[in-house]
Amino acid sequence: MNSQVNRRFFSAVATGAMLGLSKPVAAVSMVNPTLDIHVHLFGVGDSGSDCHVAEKVSRGFLFRHLKTMLKLNDATNGTVDQQYERTMVRQVAESELSMAAVLAQDAVYGANGKIDLTATSFYVPNDYLFEVVGRHPKQLIACPSINPNRADAIDELERCHDRKARMLKIHPPTQNVDLMDPKHTKFFFRCRELDMTILVHTGHEHSAPIFSHELAAPRKLRAALDEGCRVVACHAGSGWFSDSPSYLGKFLQLLDKFPELWGDTSVLGTAFRAQDFGLLLDSGKDVLDRLLHGSDFPFPASPVVFADRIGQDTALKTAELQNLIQRDFALKKHLGIGEASALRSHRVVIA
Ligand SMILES: [Zn+2]
């Protein structure tokens, strides 16, 4: 590495690799469509969207950093909700991927099955999700979020299915959901009847306050898998190198037992997940064939952390992509799993 490359390399690591200009990318293929299965819809509710962000989250470093990074602070460009939607859709449209599954985020529900916004760190309602996806049907498909603790969980599931949703998301550690609670059996049974793919956050969570990391243990997926559901373990049960316990091994064990279990690669391109991502990448073809491409936009990938696998020049060039959806996809293509896992994402969930 010459000294100039050296400086750029370490500067990119230090700044989270968010330098450079966006690049034109290859034409999108609709013959063999590819899907990013994990793109977040966010909002603060300033457009009448009913989105909600708890004060402890909106005051936090991560939230303020993401707002600045995505340039959502210019009130002359519309509301924060509108600016986020525009940025997200533009990045999907300008990426090589055919489309993205966009995720809502349900709230916390009390023992009475009623919504509890005071206990909710962030909330993106399904109605708002369908509105946004309806405005961009070529680029986006809807992944509503349904907390099975809600009294009307099955009604909401059927309503989302009627609105053409093919998948739903549950985030147990932030939504305070114990998937193994027997009261959820009927919900999972109905998911299987409707052929709805269930995305579940698994592994350690670092972007939002949680009730318990145990709620994100892959073993909890048994409740849905035993009902015959197709389940996507978001983040494949991964954690930071400093997290304990490690949940990756259990995820890999479950893959062996349940052919309808998949793992998504969302957030795996970030610095602190590199160790677990490396273990997955080295786990052999049987495991790689079960991974579905996902970015976890707006959380940015850090290609420079993977320089030992993809080479320093490639890592630096990839880090220079400002389009976060494309940067994540490009990194995973260089790691040898991008294209196949993105085709698989579409085939498993949509086709
Ligand atoms: Zn996510």
XYZ file of C-alpha atoms and ligand atoms in Angstrom:
352
model
C 0.000 0.000 0.000
C 1.556 3.355 -0.968
C 1.300 6.254 1.455
C -1.601 7.921 -0.380
C -3.610 4.699 -0.428
C -2.581 4.174 3.185
C -4.055 7.515 4.236
C -7.279 6.949 2.305
C -7.570 3.440 3.711
C -7.336 4.438 7.351
C -9.375 7.592 6.867
C -12.162 5.474 5.366
C -12.042 3.089 8.329
C -12.111 5.946 10.818
C -15.041 7.736 9.242
C -17.171 4.664 8.728
C -16.242 4.633 5.059
C -18.662 7.268 3.886
C -16.422 9.144 1.451
C -16.621 9.777 -2.263
C -19.108 10.169 -5.046
C -21.898 7.983 -6.271
C -21.280 6.034 -9.471
C -23.519 4.981 -12.321
C -24.318 1.301 -12.009
C -25.333 -1.473 -14.377
C -28.858 -1.731 -15.764
C -31.409 -3.508 -13.595
C -32.401 -6.987 -14.760
C -36.083 -7.839 -14.726
C -35.437 -11.196 -16.412
C -33.645 -12.559 -13.370
C -34.895 -10.186 -10.685
C -32.828 -9.522 -7.605
C -34.125 -8.381 -4.234
C -32.693 -6.583 -1.225
C -34.888 -8.182 1.426
C -34.123 -5.791 4.292
C -34.550 -2.031 3.793
C -36.019 0.004 6.633
C -38.749 2.562 6.229
C -38.246 5.221 8.885
C -40.179 8.329 9.767
C -40.606 10.802 12.594
C -44.294 11.487 11.946
C -43.889 15.052 10.622
C -45.902 14.276 7.478
C -48.974 12.809 9.162
C -47.493 9.311 8.754
C -48.129 8.396 12.423
C -44.522 7.231 12.677
C -43.106 7.645 16.155
C -39.576 7.867 17.535
C -39.009 7.838 21.300
C -37.129 10.827 22.651
C -34.302 8.685 24.022
C -33.749 7.390 20.455
C -34.106 10.728 18.637
C -31.643 12.349 21.047
C -29.124 9.532 20.620
C -25.941 9.723 18.555
C -26.951 7.029 16.048
C -30.238 8.702 15.097
C -28.676 12.136 14.712
C -25.755 10.653 12.758
C -28.080 8.841 10.316
C -30.122 12.005 9.782
C -26.990 13.971 8.934
C -25.537 11.212 6.747
C -28.764 10.942 4.730
C -29.048 14.761 4.554
C -32.518 14.836 6.110
C -32.052 18.125 7.933
C -32.990 20.538 5.133
C -36.540 21.702 5.905
C -36.742 23.400 2.473
C -36.722 19.883 0.945
C -39.919 18.824 2.718
C -40.556 16.911 5.916
C -38.097 14.401 7.364
C -40.515 11.617 6.383
C -40.626 12.851 2.769
C -36.864 13.314 2.528
C -36.233 9.821 3.886
C -38.688 8.258 1.409
C -37.092 10.126 -1.498
C -33.555 9.131 -0.519
C -34.464 5.485 0.074
C -36.327 5.134 -3.246
C -33.582 6.901 -5.191
C -30.913 4.600 -3.776
C -32.942 1.486 -4.622
C -33.646 2.805 -8.150
C -29.994 3.723 -8.769
C -28.651 0.395 -7.479
C -28.122 -2.744 -9.560
C -30.853 -4.520 -7.610
C -34.262 -4.937 -9.203
C -36.211 -4.039 -6.057
C -36.237 -3.872 -2.271
C -38.524 -5.230 0.418
C -39.266 -2.300 2.715
C -39.950 -2.986 6.380
C -42.461 -1.388 8.711
C -41.888 -1.581 12.488
C -44.776 -2.455 14.772
C -45.067 -1.095 18.311
C -44.951 -2.720 21.751
C -48.290 -4.090 23.010
C -49.332 -4.494 26.639
C -50.716 -7.596 28.375
C -54.194 -6.459 27.252
C -53.094 -6.584 23.596
C -53.324 -2.803 23.214
C -50.646 -0.601 21.703
C -48.205 0.941 24.203
C -46.399 3.784 22.487
C -44.696 4.889 25.707
C -42.774 1.575 25.754
C -42.019 1.723 21.992
C -38.654 2.981 20.767
C -39.747 3.475 17.167
C -42.921 2.777 15.239
C -43.584 2.694 11.506
C -47.247 1.780 10.897
C -48.267 -0.684 8.197
C -50.709 1.815 6.638
C -47.852 4.254 6.063
C -45.730 1.425 4.597
C -48.462 0.525 2.097
C -48.838 4.211 1.179
C -45.109 4.572 0.437
C -44.865 1.264 -1.442
C -47.985 2.225 -3.427
C -46.163 5.338 -4.663
C -43.185 3.269 -5.925
C -44.530 -0.107 -7.039
C -41.644 -0.790 -9.441
C -38.926 -0.412 -6.838
C -40.542 -1.522 -3.567
C -42.513 -4.395 -2.091
C -44.123 -4.209 1.332
C -42.975 -6.106 4.383
C -45.449 -5.080 7.109
C -44.576 -5.639 10.747
C -46.977 -7.456 13.067
C -46.351 -7.863 16.761
C -48.132 -11.155 17.598
C -48.891 -9.784 21.090
C -51.489 -7.431 19.608
C -55.086 -8.474 20.250
C -55.893 -8.190 16.529
C -52.702 -9.873 15.273
C -54.487 -12.401 13.033
C -56.873 -9.745 11.672
C -53.879 -7.544 10.855
C -52.128 -10.514 9.210
C -55.165 -11.150 6.988
C -55.522 -7.440 6.212
C -51.863 -7.263 5.107
C -52.260 -10.436 3.065
C -55.322 -8.922 1.356
C -53.137 -5.927 0.498
C -50.796 -8.328 -1.351
C -48.068 -8.558 1.286
C -46.106 -11.827 1.015
C -44.023 -11.401 4.145
C -44.015 -9.823 7.579
C -41.437 -8.795 10.145
C -41.242 -9.412 13.888
C -38.525 -7.786 16.012
C -38.761 -9.699 19.320
C -36.147 -7.831 21.417
C -37.518 -4.335 20.711
C -41.190 -5.363 20.508
C -41.005 -7.527 23.655
C -42.157 -10.707 21.907
C -41.438 -14.214 23.149
C -42.011 -16.305 20.030
C -42.183 -19.460 22.167
C -45.234 -18.233 24.069
C -47.911 -20.853 23.217
C -50.463 -18.087 22.628
C -48.702 -17.361 19.294
C -49.282 -20.838 17.825
C -52.503 -19.806 16.064
C -50.772 -16.792 14.547
C -47.987 -18.941 13.074
C -50.510 -21.516 11.887
C -52.348 -18.777 9.956
C -49.031 -17.482 8.545
C -48.402 -20.933 7.095
C -51.926 -21.174 5.694
C -51.466 -17.809 3.954
C -47.914 -18.703 2.837
C -46.548 -15.552 4.477
C -42.782 -15.554 4.974
C -41.864 -14.449 8.496
C -38.768 -12.302 8.950
C -37.516 -12.342 12.527
C -34.676 -10.321 13.975
C -32.121 -12.763 15.415
C -28.869 -12.146 17.250
C -27.659 -9.155 19.198
C -29.296 -5.771 18.583
C -27.295 -2.542 18.872
C -29.395 0.061 17.066
C -32.381 0.366 19.421
C -33.214 -0.237 23.104
C -34.182 -3.854 23.827
C -36.178 -5.739 26.455
C -33.887 -8.796 26.455
C -31.333 -10.219 24.021
C -32.629 -13.718 24.860
C -35.788 -12.849 22.893
C -33.570 -12.764 19.774
C -32.073 -16.238 20.309
C -32.440 -18.380 17.151
C -33.850 -21.265 19.231
C -37.036 -19.178 19.606
C -37.649 -19.611 15.862
C -38.693 -23.213 16.577
C -42.176 -21.946 17.443
C -42.776 -20.833 13.834
C -40.641 -23.522 12.186
C -42.502 -26.314 13.996
C -45.743 -24.925 12.528
C -44.179 -25.341 9.067
C -43.626 -21.628 8.400
C -40.979 -20.221 6.076
C -38.739 -18.138 8.325
C -35.947 -15.698 7.533
C -33.564 -15.187 10.439
C -32.533 -11.571 9.918
C -28.782 -11.092 10.473
C -28.422 -14.916 10.651
C -28.191 -14.844 14.444
C -25.001 -12.763 14.329
C -23.561 -10.338 16.842
C -20.589 -8.087 17.426
C -17.268 -9.786 18.167
C -17.686 -8.532 21.756
C -21.199 -9.984 22.263
C -21.981 -12.910 24.506
C -23.429 -15.452 24.110
C -22.804 -16.200 20.434
C -26.013 -17.232 18.669
C -24.466 -18.084 15.307
C -23.864 -21.765 16.090
C -27.496 -22.334 16.991
C -28.641 -20.700 13.752
C -26.363 -23.038 11.786
C -27.740 -26.071 13.676
C -31.311 -25.058 12.871
C -30.452 -24.664 9.161
C -29.625 -28.373 9.104
C -32.978 -29.348 10.578
C -35.392 -26.972 8.836
C -35.293 -26.597 5.037
C -37.652 -23.585 5.226
C -35.237 -21.606 7.412
C -33.158 -18.936 5.695
C -30.792 -16.257 6.941
C -30.515 -12.732 5.602
C -27.198 -10.937 5.235
C -28.475 -7.583 6.466
C -26.017 -5.500 8.517
C -23.354 -8.228 8.113
C -21.228 -5.863 6.013
C -20.613 -3.570 8.984
C -17.410 -3.445 10.976
C -18.454 -5.069 14.246
C -20.197 -8.013 12.493
C -17.192 -8.863 10.293
C -16.116 -11.748 12.521
C -19.485 -13.530 12.400
C -19.884 -12.742 8.681
C -16.461 -14.291 8.079
C -17.545 -17.449 9.918
C -20.684 -17.657 7.764
C -18.724 -17.088 4.543
C -16.356 -19.916 5.516
C -19.151 -22.315 6.496
C -19.408 -23.982 3.081
C -21.857 -24.168 0.201
C -24.725 -25.705 2.184
C -24.837 -22.600 4.401
C -24.182 -20.045 1.630
C -27.080 -21.532 -0.360
C -29.418 -20.535 2.477
C -28.444 -16.855 2.657
C -30.721 -14.141 1.266
C -29.337 -10.750 0.323
C -30.291 -7.837 2.561
C -28.582 -4.528 3.312
C -30.281 -3.139 6.447
C -30.379 0.322 4.838
C -29.818 2.970 6.215
C -27.052 1.325 8.256
C -23.914 1.617 6.103
C -21.596 -1.255 5.156
C -17.862 -0.844 5.804
C -16.082 -2.525 2.871
C -12.616 -1.568 4.139
C -13.023 -3.982 7.039
C -13.122 -6.802 4.463
C -9.918 -5.688 2.700
C -8.184 -8.950 3.647
C -10.796 -10.881 1.641
C -11.462 -8.564 -1.327
C -8.170 -6.624 -1.586
C -7.445 -3.102 -0.416
C -8.015 -1.319 -3.743
C -11.386 -2.983 -4.248
C -12.325 -2.275 -0.636
C -11.488 1.409 -1.033
C -13.365 1.736 -4.312
C -16.414 0.029 -2.833
C -16.277 2.253 0.251
C -16.462 5.275 -2.053
C -19.949 4.376 -3.262
C -22.321 6.880 -1.677
C -25.372 4.828 -2.561
C -25.585 2.672 0.593
C -27.752 -0.010 -1.011
C -25.314 -0.371 -3.894
C -22.270 -0.210 -1.576
C -23.602 -3.115 0.462
C -24.491 -5.126 -2.660
C -21.117 -4.427 -4.288
C -19.299 -5.565 -1.131
C -21.243 -8.820 -1.051
C -20.621 -9.375 -4.767
C -16.882 -8.982 -4.153
C -17.221 -11.468 -1.290
C -18.703 -13.940 -3.791
C -22.283 -14.180 -2.513
C -24.039 -10.994 -3.699
C -25.635 -11.953 -6.997
C -26.695 -15.489 -6.012
C -28.133 -14.406 -2.650
C -30.048 -11.507 -4.245
C -31.567 -13.785 -6.909
C -32.411 -16.244 -4.123
C -34.058 -13.488 -2.032
C -36.483 -12.822 -4.860
C -37.049 -16.490 -5.665
C -37.727 -17.563 -2.068
C -40.012 -14.712 -1.042
C -41.640 -13.407 -4.236
C -41.493 -15.967 -7.060
Zn -32.863 -4.153 10.206
